[in-house]
Amino acid sequence: MNNIKDTDLQAVMRRVQKLLAIAADGRANPAEAAAAARMAERIMRKYQLEHADVIAEQLKSSDSLNEAQAKSSLSSNDGGTSRVPMWAQNIASRVGPFLDCKTNILFTPTGRRLNYMGFRADVTVAVWLHNYIVASMIRATKHFADQNPAARRAHTSSFRRGYVDAVCVALEQATQEKCREMQGESGSRALVVAKDRAIEERFGKWEIKDKTPAAPASATAHMLGAAEGRKLDVTRRAVEHDSDAPLLLEAR
């Protein structure tokens, strides 16, 4: 039975990875990217709900768990940094709970890296979602800087913080909605507990917590960044009731 389910999961993950590749491809039009992301998350959520007992059993083996590094730099060369910036940590502290993953900062020979840990399938989607948010944030911040050539670095930093703050609020709301949905699904609740236990036994208790920075240098730039961040819609409820609604992240 377990071998059959392992094969099923591999097939599911091949579909998910193909869909996320489409969603992340800048050549795809927005409708194609949104549809791919929506379908990928639906496939994952449906599979895990239908096979909660089997996955909980698989979690007893460390082979079912994985860790992977997500983007934590504004540079295209993200091989490690002297420190993981606060905006990256705050994104991770919201994406992790949303997708049943834990996060920490990994020390590597080339520098510090932002690390996601969890069930292999969850980690795949979490890293994709994290990187998608960061890429969207970088594009929006660059556009702000191009439109405001006289703006100081403090203004672009305030814009970036506003953008991340807005996305983090949306992720918190999505996680709360997910928890409300799970209240009537005993198998799903048990699976989340099993995941937490397995991750802790494999990787330990370390986890990134939310950081509270000082007030932004420019309230106006922060407000503009938040307005742009709110254009990335992170929802769950919409998907259940509207087949054309966005799921993970879709620019309005």
mmCIF file of C-alpha atoms in Angstrom:
data_model
loop_
_atom_site.group_PDB
_atom_site.id
_atom_site.type_symbol
_atom_site.label_atom_id
_atom_site.label_comp_id
_atom_site.label_asym_id
_atom_site.label_seq_id
_atom_site.Cartn_x
_atom_site.Cartn_y
_atom_site.Cartn_z
ATOM 1 C CA MET A 1 0.000 0.000 0.000
ATOM 2 C CA ASN A 2 2.729 2.473 0.968
ATOM 3 C CA ASN A 3 4.641 1.818 -2.254
ATOM 4 C CA ILE A 4 1.512 2.528 -4.284
ATOM 5 C CA LYS A 5 0.972 5.782 -2.419
ATOM 6 C CA ASP A 6 4.638 6.754 -2.810
ATOM 7 C CA THR A 7 4.227 6.336 -6.556
ATOM 8 C CA ASP A 8 1.027 8.368 -6.455
ATOM 9 C CA LEU A 9 2.785 11.190 -4.632
ATOM 10 C CA GLN A 10 5.663 11.206 -7.101
ATOM 11 C CA ALA A 11 3.170 11.560 -9.938
ATOM 12 C CA VAL A 12 1.380 14.367 -8.091
ATOM 13 C CA MET A 13 4.639 16.196 -7.450
ATOM 14 C CA ARG A 14 5.670 15.934 -11.104
ATOM 15 C CA ARG A 15 2.406 17.647 -12.036
ATOM 16 C CA VAL A 16 2.830 20.266 -9.300
ATOM 17 C CA GLN A 17 6.409 21.059 -10.297
ATOM 18 C CA LYS A 18 5.444 21.450 -13.956
ATOM 19 C CA LEU A 19 2.606 23.787 -13.000
ATOM 20 C CA LEU A 20 4.786 25.875 -10.688
ATOM 21 C CA ALA A 21 7.416 26.128 -13.430
ATOM 22 C CA ILE A 22 4.741 27.578 -15.700
ATOM 23 C CA ALA A 23 3.608 29.985 -12.985
ATOM 24 C CA ALA A 24 7.159 31.177 -12.356
ATOM 25 C CA ASP A 25 8.031 31.560 -16.037
ATOM 26 C CA GLY A 26 8.079 35.231 -16.927
ATOM 27 C CA ARG A 27 7.095 34.322 -20.481
ATOM 28 C CA ALA A 28 3.689 32.996 -19.335
ATOM 29 C CA ASN A 29 0.854 35.498 -19.441
ATOM 30 C CA PRO A 30 -0.788 36.392 -16.078
ATOM 31 C CA ALA A 31 -3.855 34.238 -16.706
ATOM 32 C CA GLU A 32 -1.723 31.155 -17.457
ATOM 33 C CA ALA A 33 0.496 31.747 -14.417
ATOM 34 C CA ALA A 34 -2.462 32.231 -12.078
ATOM 35 C CA ALA A 35 -4.237 29.141 -13.405
ATOM 36 C CA ALA A 36 -1.077 27.032 -12.995
ATOM 37 C CA ALA A 37 -0.498 28.182 -9.415
ATOM 38 C CA ARG A 38 -4.155 27.646 -8.579
ATOM 39 C CA MET A 39 -4.169 24.115 -9.958
ATOM 40 C CA ALA A 40 -0.867 23.181 -8.272
ATOM 41 C CA GLU A 41 -2.126 24.097 -4.813
ATOM 42 C CA ARG A 42 -5.470 22.405 -5.419
ATOM 43 C CA ILE A 43 -3.765 19.181 -6.439
ATOM 44 C CA MET A 44 -1.537 19.222 -3.359
ATOM 45 C CA ARG A 45 -4.325 20.058 -0.929
ATOM 46 C CA LYS A 46 -6.693 17.452 -2.377
ATOM 47 C CA TYR A 47 -4.041 14.726 -2.359
ATOM 48 C CA GLN A 48 -3.048 15.383 1.242
ATOM 49 C CA LEU A 49 -6.655 15.511 2.431
ATOM 50 C CA GLU A 50 -7.510 12.216 0.732
ATOM 51 C CA HIS A 51 -4.360 10.451 1.952
ATOM 52 C CA ALA A 52 -3.837 12.043 5.373
ATOM 53 C CA ASP A 53 -3.461 8.682 7.139
ATOM 54 C CA VAL A 54 -0.920 7.390 4.614
ATOM 55 C CA ILE A 55 1.129 10.606 4.727
ATOM 56 C CA ALA A 56 1.101 10.576 8.529
ATOM 57 C CA GLU A 57 2.568 7.067 8.363
ATOM 58 C CA GLN A 58 5.176 8.156 5.803
ATOM 59 C CA LEU A 59 6.263 10.979 8.102
ATOM 60 C CA LYS A 60 7.706 8.379 10.460
ATOM 61 C CA SER A 61 10.476 7.975 7.888
ATOM 62 C CA SER A 62 12.980 10.803 7.502
ATOM 63 C CA ASP A 63 12.967 10.159 3.747
ATOM 64 C CA SER A 64 9.574 11.890 3.519
ATOM 65 C CA LEU A 65 11.063 15.139 4.860
ATOM 66 C CA ASN A 66 13.220 17.677 3.111
ATOM 67 C CA GLU A 67 14.818 21.085 3.513
ATOM 68 C CA ALA A 68 15.457 23.681 0.820
ATOM 69 C CA GLN A 69 16.745 27.226 0.682
ATOM 70 C CA ALA A 70 14.663 30.182 -0.474
ATOM 71 C CA LYS A 71 15.686 33.547 -1.876
ATOM 72 C CA SER A 72 16.796 36.057 0.747
ATOM 73 C CA SER A 73 18.723 38.595 -1.290
ATOM 74 C CA LEU A 74 17.933 41.406 -3.670
ATOM 75 C CA SER A 75 20.771 40.187 -5.872
ATOM 76 C CA SER A 76 20.294 37.682 -8.679
ATOM 77 C CA ASN A 77 23.250 35.794 -7.169
ATOM 78 C CA ASP A 78 21.694 34.437 -3.994
ATOM 79 C CA GLY A 79 24.352 31.994 -2.893
ATOM 80 C CA GLY A 80 24.402 33.220 0.683
ATOM 81 C CA THR A 81 24.646 36.529 2.552
ATOM 82 C CA SER A 82 26.306 37.804 5.717
ATOM 83 C CA ARG A 83 22.840 38.074 7.232
ATOM 84 C CA VAL A 84 19.280 37.229 6.229
ATOM 85 C CA PRO A 85 17.379 40.536 5.917
ATOM 86 C CA MET A 86 14.351 41.180 8.086
ATOM 87 C CA TRP A 87 11.945 41.323 5.131
ATOM 88 C CA ALA A 88 12.963 37.803 4.084
ATOM 89 C CA GLN A 89 12.541 36.478 7.615
ATOM 90 C CA ASN A 90 9.095 38.060 7.918
ATOM 91 C CA ILE A 91 7.947 36.499 4.648
ATOM 92 C CA ALA A 92 9.230 33.099 5.805
ATOM 93 C CA SER A 93 7.514 33.394 9.186
ATOM 94 C CA ARG A 94 4.149 33.657 7.326
ATOM 95 C CA VAL A 95 4.717 31.289 4.393
ATOM 96 C CA GLY A 96 5.908 28.519 6.748
ATOM 97 C CA PRO A 97 2.679 28.209 8.803
ATOM 98 C CA PHE A 98 0.556 28.641 5.669
ATOM 99 C CA LEU A 99 2.152 25.546 4.097
ATOM 100 C CA ASP A 100 2.902 23.461 7.216
ATOM 101 C CA CYS A 101 6.652 24.120 7.107
ATOM 102 C CA LYS A 102 9.199 25.316 9.630
ATOM 103 C CA THR A 103 11.915 27.843 8.841
ATOM 104 C CA ASN A 104 15.350 28.679 10.160
ATOM 105 C CA ILE A 105 18.582 30.328 9.091
ATOM 106 C CA LEU A 106 21.129 27.873 7.744
ATOM 107 C CA PHE A 107 24.836 28.627 8.076
ATOM 108 C CA THR A 108 26.743 27.561 4.961
ATOM 109 C CA PRO A 109 30.358 28.051 3.795
ATOM 110 C CA THR A 110 29.173 30.869 1.498
ATOM 111 C CA GLY A 111 26.992 32.635 4.077
ATOM 112 C CA ARG A 112 23.604 32.471 5.735
ATOM 113 C CA ARG A 113 20.642 31.009 3.839
ATOM 114 C CA LEU A 114 16.915 31.031 4.555
ATOM 115 C CA ASN A 115 15.838 27.425 5.022
ATOM 116 C CA TYR A 116 12.412 25.722 4.795
ATOM 117 C CA MET A 117 11.890 22.299 6.425
ATOM 118 C CA GLY A 118 8.954 19.917 6.177
ATOM 119 C CA PHE A 119 7.140 17.277 4.165
ATOM 120 C CA ARG A 120 8.839 17.194 0.760
ATOM 121 C CA ALA A 121 5.782 18.317 -1.187
ATOM 122 C CA ASP A 122 5.076 21.185 1.231
ATOM 123 C CA VAL A 123 8.669 22.428 1.022
ATOM 124 C CA THR A 124 8.523 22.483 -2.776
ATOM 125 C CA VAL A 125 5.439 24.708 -2.794
ATOM 126 C CA ALA A 126 6.647 26.873 0.133
ATOM 127 C CA VAL A 127 9.965 27.722 -1.536
ATOM 128 C CA TRP A 128 8.181 28.501 -4.787
ATOM 129 C CA LEU A 129 5.691 30.774 -3.018
ATOM 130 C CA HIS A 130 8.444 32.530 -1.058
ATOM 131 C CA ASN A 131 10.524 33.136 -4.195
ATOM 132 C CA TYR A 132 7.454 34.332 -6.090
ATOM 133 C CA ILE A 133 6.730 36.924 -3.398
ATOM 134 C CA VAL A 134 10.353 38.101 -3.378
ATOM 135 C CA ALA A 135 10.495 38.381 -7.180
ATOM 136 C CA SER A 136 7.243 40.366 -7.200
ATOM 137 C CA MET A 137 8.536 42.628 -4.422
ATOM 138 C CA ILE A 138 11.799 43.292 -6.278
ATOM 139 C CA ARG A 139 9.936 44.191 -9.487
ATOM 140 C CA ALA A 140 7.572 46.547 -7.657
ATOM 141 C CA THR A 141 10.418 48.226 -5.745
ATOM 142 C CA LYS A 142 12.464 48.696 -8.917
ATOM 143 C CA HIS A 143 9.456 50.267 -10.620
ATOM 144 C CA PHE A 144 9.023 52.621 -7.636
ATOM 145 C CA ALA A 145 12.709 53.595 -7.807
ATOM 146 C CA ASP A 146 12.528 54.155 -11.570
ATOM 147 C CA GLN A 147 9.456 56.364 -11.158
ATOM 148 C CA ASN A 148 11.115 58.304 -8.305
ATOM 149 C CA PRO A 149 14.757 58.793 -9.369
ATOM 150 C CA ALA A 150 15.339 61.381 -6.626
ATOM 151 C CA ALA A 151 14.213 58.986 -3.880
ATOM 152 C CA ARG A 152 16.835 58.073 -1.294
ATOM 153 C CA ARG A 153 17.651 54.504 -0.336
ATOM 154 C CA ALA A 154 15.582 54.961 2.832
ATOM 155 C CA HIS A 155 12.514 55.622 0.674
ATOM 156 C CA THR A 156 12.963 52.456 -1.383
ATOM 157 C CA SER A 157 13.518 50.490 1.831
ATOM 158 C CA SER A 158 10.284 51.928 3.233
ATOM 159 C CA PHE A 159 8.440 51.015 0.042
ATOM 160 C CA ARG A 160 9.811 47.468 0.208
ATOM 161 C CA ARG A 161 8.809 47.132 3.847
ATOM 162 C CA GLY A 162 5.279 48.357 3.093
ATOM 163 C CA TYR A 163 4.999 45.803 0.299
ATOM 164 C CA VAL A 164 6.115 42.939 2.544
ATOM 165 C CA ASP A 165 3.901 44.098 5.426
ATOM 166 C CA ALA A 166 0.821 43.955 3.202
ATOM 167 C CA VAL A 167 1.661 40.509 1.830
ATOM 168 C CA CYS A 168 2.316 39.227 5.361
ATOM 169 C CA VAL A 169 -1.132 40.402 6.488
ATOM 170 C CA ALA A 170 -2.697 38.543 3.559
ATOM 171 C CA LEU A 171 -0.740 35.387 4.408
ATOM 172 C CA GLU A 172 -1.876 35.576 8.028
ATOM 173 C CA GLN A 173 -5.481 35.850 6.902
ATOM 174 C CA ALA A 174 -5.040 32.911 4.524
ATOM 175 C CA THR A 175 -3.561 30.799 7.322
ATOM 176 C CA GLN A 176 -6.444 31.663 9.652
ATOM 177 C CA GLU A 177 -8.923 30.705 6.942
ATOM 178 C CA LYS A 178 -7.091 27.421 6.423
ATOM 179 C CA CYS A 179 -7.333 26.681 10.151
ATOM 180 C CA ARG A 180 -11.064 27.394 10.141
ATOM 181 C CA GLU A 181 -11.541 25.034 7.197
ATOM 182 C CA MET A 182 -9.621 22.314 8.995
ATOM 183 C CA GLN A 183 -11.759 22.454 12.119
ATOM 184 C CA GLY A 184 -14.221 20.067 10.524
ATOM 185 C CA GLU A 185 -11.534 17.735 9.136
ATOM 186 C CA SER A 186 -10.099 15.587 11.919
ATOM 187 C CA GLY A 187 -7.723 13.847 9.486
ATOM 188 C CA SER A 188 -6.230 17.157 8.353
ATOM 189 C CA ARG A 189 -5.734 18.366 11.919
ATOM 190 C CA ALA A 190 -4.046 15.114 12.860
ATOM 191 C CA LEU A 191 -1.785 15.395 9.815
ATOM 192 C CA VAL A 192 -0.626 18.888 10.806
ATOM 193 C CA VAL A 193 0.262 17.576 14.283
ATOM 194 C CA ALA A 194 2.135 14.660 12.721
ATOM 195 C CA LYS A 195 4.060 17.023 10.457
ATOM 196 C CA ASP A 196 5.055 19.268 13.375
ATOM 197 C CA ARG A 197 6.292 16.280 15.360
ATOM 198 C CA ALA A 198 8.245 14.799 12.458
ATOM 199 C CA ILE A 199 9.892 18.124 11.570
ATOM 200 C CA GLU A 200 10.922 18.719 15.170
ATOM 201 C CA GLU A 201 12.388 15.218 15.508
ATOM 202 C CA ARG A 202 14.360 15.569 12.256
ATOM 203 C CA PHE A 203 15.468 19.208 12.356
ATOM 204 C CA GLY A 204 15.013 20.397 15.947
ATOM 205 C CA LYS A 205 12.932 23.212 17.433
ATOM 206 C CA TRP A 206 14.640 26.198 15.823
ATOM 207 C CA GLU A 207 12.250 28.399 13.898
ATOM 208 C CA ILE A 208 12.229 31.954 12.554
ATOM 209 C CA LYS A 209 9.902 34.265 14.428
ATOM 210 C CA ASP A 210 8.392 37.517 13.247
ATOM 211 C CA LYS A 211 10.584 40.590 13.498
ATOM 212 C CA THR A 212 9.234 44.015 14.457
ATOM 213 C CA PRO A 213 11.325 46.747 12.803
ATOM 214 C CA ALA A 214 11.444 50.405 13.742
ATOM 215 C CA ALA A 215 9.073 52.878 12.115
ATOM 216 C CA PRO A 216 9.699 53.300 8.367
ATOM 217 C CA ALA A 217 11.821 56.264 7.327
ATOM 218 C CA SER A 218 9.134 57.410 4.867
ATOM 219 C CA ALA A 219 5.482 56.893 5.763
ATOM 220 C CA THR A 220 4.441 57.855 2.239
ATOM 221 C CA ALA A 221 6.749 55.325 0.576
ATOM 222 C CA HIS A 222 5.580 52.669 3.040
ATOM 223 C CA MET A 223 1.954 53.425 2.189
ATOM 224 C CA LEU A 224 2.676 53.173 -1.543
ATOM 225 C CA GLY A 225 4.483 49.867 -1.016
ATOM 226 C CA ALA A 226 1.581 48.475 1.000
ATOM 227 C CA ALA A 227 -0.838 49.451 -1.765
ATOM 228 C CA GLU A 228 1.255 47.511 -4.275
ATOM 229 C CA GLY A 229 1.603 44.556 -1.909
ATOM 230 C CA ARG A 230 -2.153 44.306 -1.561
ATOM 231 C CA LYS A 231 -2.355 43.684 -5.312
ATOM 232 C CA LEU A 232 -0.931 40.233 -4.638
ATOM 233 C CA ASP A 233 -3.986 38.352 -3.441
ATOM 234 C CA VAL A 234 -3.299 35.415 -1.118
ATOM 235 C CA THR A 235 -6.575 33.584 -0.645
ATOM 236 C CA ARG A 236 -8.112 30.237 0.133
ATOM 237 C CA ARG A 237 -11.811 30.993 0.547
ATOM 238 C CA ALA A 238 -12.144 32.379 -2.981
ATOM 239 C CA VAL A 239 -10.944 29.133 -4.497
ATOM 240 C CA GLU A 240 -13.617 27.091 -2.789
ATOM 241 C CA HIS A 241 -16.422 29.228 -4.187
ATOM 242 C CA ASP A 242 -15.128 30.718 -7.419
ATOM 243 C CA SER A 243 -13.338 28.627 -10.024
ATOM 244 C CA ASP A 244 -11.862 31.751 -11.592
ATOM 245 C CA ALA A 245 -10.550 33.238 -8.336
ATOM 246 C CA PRO A 246 -6.825 33.500 -7.519
ATOM 247 C CA LEU A 247 -5.272 30.991 -5.170
ATOM 248 C CA LEU A 248 -1.724 31.555 -4.045
ATOM 249 C CA LEU A 249 -0.594 34.813 -5.560
ATOM 250 C CA GLU A 250 -1.993 36.600 -8.566
ATOM 251 C CA ALA A 251 -1.461 40.228 -9.514
ATOM 252 C CA ARG A 252 -4.822 41.932 -9.854
#
